[in-house]
Amino acid sequence: MSILAPLAARYASWLALPADQTNQVETAPELVRAMPVILRIERDPVPSRTALLEAAAAAAIAVCLDPRSEPEGEWHEPVSAWVAGHIRKVSRRARGAHWQAAQAFPGVTVEVGGAEVRALVPELVVETPKEISRLQISGSELPADEPDAIPDGVPVLWLNPDVPLTAGKAAAQVGHASMLLAALLDEPDIKAWTENGFRCAVRTPTKAQWATLHPGNDPGGAWQNRRVIAVRDAGFTEVDPGTVTVLAQWRA
């Protein structure tokens, strides 16, 4: 069974929840798990926002599908425990020596277009190492950029055009999107995506495109017919509970 199977099983029911119930989490604070997502944001050069988000999406799923996350692997227990609950992510920014220090912790670093992100193995939030917890969560905003045309053969993660997100929040959301997408793919598609380094494109659609892609009340049909899934946020930070932040579209 895929380590992401619990996520696939919850997908449709999560989308069906009333908005005010999406953040009713009863987990005791000392049991909350999260994946730290470290964004390398140097003063010079400043990374491209789009490239940084594409790296974040790839890094998150790379941790989940790494051989070390398989049943006999050293990461299996923490990753499976996290996926079985709420897939929280905490984006933090780092530069210089702090970025280098983050490389010592278990995880995967992905580089896209000169932008680097390291997703760490999920852990209990209360046990976050001080070298990671001291990295700032705020201040991760980056200017909008004009990305190139979408490459052939990569999935597209569409950001909600009506919901402004900081780069840190968007990094967590596209990481959720890549995981949900992988949870629903079959083995041949997973194999092909793995061989491509989990590359994807992050773009902002027009409002008309977003409305056309949105699964609405038929998430199963949207996946079967259009290969589209939705990320619905619990609303702990930046956005209201139940907000759909990203639509992920598989393009083989």
XYZ file of C-alpha atoms in Angstrom:
252
model
C 0.000 0.000 0.000
C 1.255 3.489 -0.839
C 2.296 5.626 2.101
C -0.113 8.230 0.697
C -3.132 5.887 0.741
C -4.704 7.516 3.846
C -4.547 10.873 2.082
C -6.319 9.511 -0.988
C -8.998 7.975 1.214
C -9.721 11.304 2.945
C -9.699 13.497 -0.151
C -13.357 13.567 -1.198
C -14.694 13.666 2.371
C -12.419 16.611 3.216
C -13.730 18.606 0.250
C -17.300 17.870 1.337
C -16.887 19.264 4.864
C -18.642 22.543 5.697
C -16.079 25.355 5.756
C -16.426 25.902 9.506
C -15.494 22.274 10.171
C -12.258 22.149 8.200
C -10.181 23.441 11.105
C -11.814 21.522 13.948
C -8.722 19.545 14.850
C -8.787 17.847 18.217
C -5.127 16.821 18.287
C -3.432 17.819 21.527
C -0.747 20.461 20.916
C 2.030 18.114 21.987
C 0.926 15.591 19.331
C 0.738 17.964 16.366
C 3.065 16.941 13.535
C 4.285 19.108 10.669
C 6.733 19.032 7.797
C 9.239 21.902 7.970
C 9.710 23.440 4.516
C 12.860 25.560 4.356
C 12.922 28.228 1.649
C 16.323 29.555 0.682
C 15.836 33.298 0.337
C 19.165 35.061 0.069
C 19.468 38.846 -0.115
C 21.303 38.556 -3.412
C 20.285 37.013 -5.654
C 16.645 36.892 -4.627
C 15.041 33.705 -5.985
C 12.190 33.730 -8.468
C 8.868 33.252 -6.663
C 7.589 30.778 -9.250
C 10.770 28.692 -9.214
C 10.779 28.642 -5.410
C 7.197 27.358 -5.323
C 7.936 24.711 -7.934
C 10.894 23.550 -5.851
C 8.708 23.441 -2.720
C 6.088 21.291 -4.435
C 8.713 18.860 -5.679
C 10.553 18.680 -2.350
C 7.425 17.846 -0.328
C 6.446 14.862 -2.449
C 10.066 13.783 -2.811
C 10.238 13.206 0.953
C 7.039 11.159 0.919
C 8.101 8.947 -1.986
C 11.753 8.630 -1.036
C 12.863 4.993 -0.556
C 13.617 5.886 3.062
C 9.873 6.477 3.575
C 8.989 2.942 2.490
C 8.004 0.342 5.141
C 11.541 -0.762 5.901
C 13.041 2.721 5.627
C 14.305 4.969 8.407
C 11.736 7.678 7.619
C 8.689 5.441 7.398
C 7.376 5.870 10.929
C 7.428 9.691 11.060
C 6.153 10.126 7.504
C 3.327 7.595 7.831
C 2.247 9.016 11.203
C 2.085 12.481 9.668
C 0.178 11.422 6.537
C -2.335 9.553 8.692
C -3.282 12.850 10.348
C -3.332 16.389 9.010
C -0.566 17.151 6.522
C 0.498 20.418 8.089
C 3.553 22.166 6.755
C 5.471 25.045 8.293
C 7.420 27.160 5.816
C 10.495 28.921 7.127
C 13.076 31.061 5.371
C 16.817 30.715 5.642
C 19.968 32.165 4.142
C 23.695 31.803 4.462
C 24.910 29.701 7.386
C 21.348 28.980 8.544
C 20.516 27.457 5.165
C 23.653 25.330 5.314
C 22.786 24.193 8.843
C 19.367 22.998 7.654
C 21.057 20.541 5.288
C 22.152 18.455 8.275
C 18.567 17.429 9.084
C 16.826 14.523 7.311
C 15.028 15.652 4.192
C 15.314 16.408 0.492
C 16.590 19.566 -1.182
C 15.271 20.467 -4.632
C 16.635 23.178 -6.915
C 14.576 24.717 -9.716
C 15.852 27.601 -11.795
C 18.361 28.604 -9.138
C 15.768 28.510 -6.327
C 16.275 25.960 -3.543
C 13.906 24.420 -1.013
C 14.562 21.705 1.544
C 11.584 19.724 2.856
C 12.403 17.948 6.100
C 11.020 14.711 7.437
C 7.844 15.551 9.417
C 8.129 15.673 13.175
C 6.265 16.607 16.317
C 6.176 20.393 16.346
C 7.200 20.488 20.004
C 10.348 18.539 19.092
C 11.475 20.837 16.257
C 15.256 21.279 16.581
C 16.295 24.760 17.665
C 18.323 25.188 14.471
C 15.024 24.926 12.556
C 12.613 26.586 15.006
C 14.755 29.735 15.082
C 14.252 30.236 11.322
C 11.661 32.902 10.678
C 8.217 32.026 9.355
C 7.258 35.588 8.420
C 8.920 37.767 5.818
C 8.858 35.232 3.008
C 7.146 37.479 0.471
C 8.677 37.689 -2.985
C 7.667 39.833 -5.950
C 5.483 38.336 -8.645
C 7.361 37.226 -11.736
C 6.493 36.345 -15.318
C 7.126 32.604 -15.745
C 7.881 30.978 -19.075
C 5.382 28.881 -21.004
C 4.289 25.715 -19.217
C 6.580 22.842 -20.240
C 5.054 19.780 -21.826
C 4.451 16.715 -19.711
C 4.461 18.264 -16.239
C 1.507 18.747 -13.860
C 0.302 22.281 -13.278
C -0.482 23.661 -9.836
C -2.912 26.551 -10.309
C -2.978 29.174 -7.534
C -6.353 30.698 -6.693
C -6.424 34.063 -8.534
C -8.736 35.552 -5.880
C -6.626 34.612 -2.844
C -3.313 36.446 -2.284
C -0.762 34.229 -0.500
C 2.690 34.950 0.839
C 5.425 32.832 -0.693
C 5.635 30.831 2.542
C 1.923 30.039 2.611
C 1.899 29.274 -1.117
C 4.881 26.931 -0.665
C 2.931 24.900 1.881
C -0.149 24.822 -0.332
C 1.636 23.613 -3.475
C 3.301 20.969 -1.292
C -0.163 19.788 -0.256
C -1.145 19.774 -3.941
C 1.772 17.624 -5.077
C 1.021 15.118 -2.315
C -2.692 14.900 -3.129
C -1.886 14.482 -6.791
C 0.558 11.668 -6.107
C -1.935 9.987 -3.769
C -4.419 9.614 -6.632
C -2.030 8.658 -9.445
C -1.494 5.097 -10.597
C 1.900 3.407 -10.468
C 3.014 4.120 -14.080
C 2.329 7.843 -13.635
C 4.087 7.896 -10.261
C 7.100 6.172 -11.802
C 7.260 8.677 -14.657
C 6.922 11.640 -12.296
C 9.602 10.260 -10.000
C 11.988 9.867 -12.923
C 11.321 13.513 -13.814
C 12.284 14.668 -10.321
C 8.654 15.567 -9.515
C 8.903 18.626 -11.731
C 5.777 20.728 -12.019
C 4.635 24.166 -13.095
C 3.083 26.696 -10.708
C 0.881 29.273 -12.401
C -1.985 31.659 -11.660
C -4.956 31.141 -14.004
C -7.532 33.663 -15.059
C -10.718 33.667 -13.019
C -12.511 32.023 -15.938
C -9.910 29.240 -16.126
C -10.176 28.678 -12.376
C -13.962 28.395 -12.555
C -13.727 25.886 -15.409
C -11.147 23.730 -13.624
C -12.749 23.794 -10.156
C -14.152 20.381 -9.095
C -17.198 21.956 -7.468
C -19.367 19.272 -5.883
C -17.937 16.452 -7.995
C -14.310 15.801 -6.972
C -14.464 12.256 -8.305
C -15.691 13.383 -11.696
C -13.143 16.194 -11.869
C -10.361 13.675 -11.311
C -11.697 11.070 -13.700
C -12.603 13.480 -16.485
C -10.155 16.354 -16.143
C -7.428 14.964 -13.870
C -7.890 17.863 -11.485
C -7.792 17.866 -7.686
C -8.321 20.696 -5.190
C -6.428 21.759 -2.073
C -8.767 23.043 0.619
C -7.132 24.885 3.488
C -8.043 24.466 7.144
C -7.684 28.199 7.660
C -5.154 28.312 10.475
C -3.150 31.091 8.762
C -3.765 33.770 6.115
C -6.985 32.409 4.578
C -10.487 31.569 5.751
C -11.321 27.946 6.643
C -12.444 25.952 3.636
C -10.680 28.128 1.070
C -9.548 26.246 -2.047
C -6.040 27.557 -2.554
C -4.657 25.367 -5.353
C -6.022 23.223 -8.160
C -3.568 20.562 -9.333
C -3.921 19.288 -12.882
C -2.149 16.141 -14.048
C -0.867 16.441 -17.610
C 0.778 13.297 -18.940
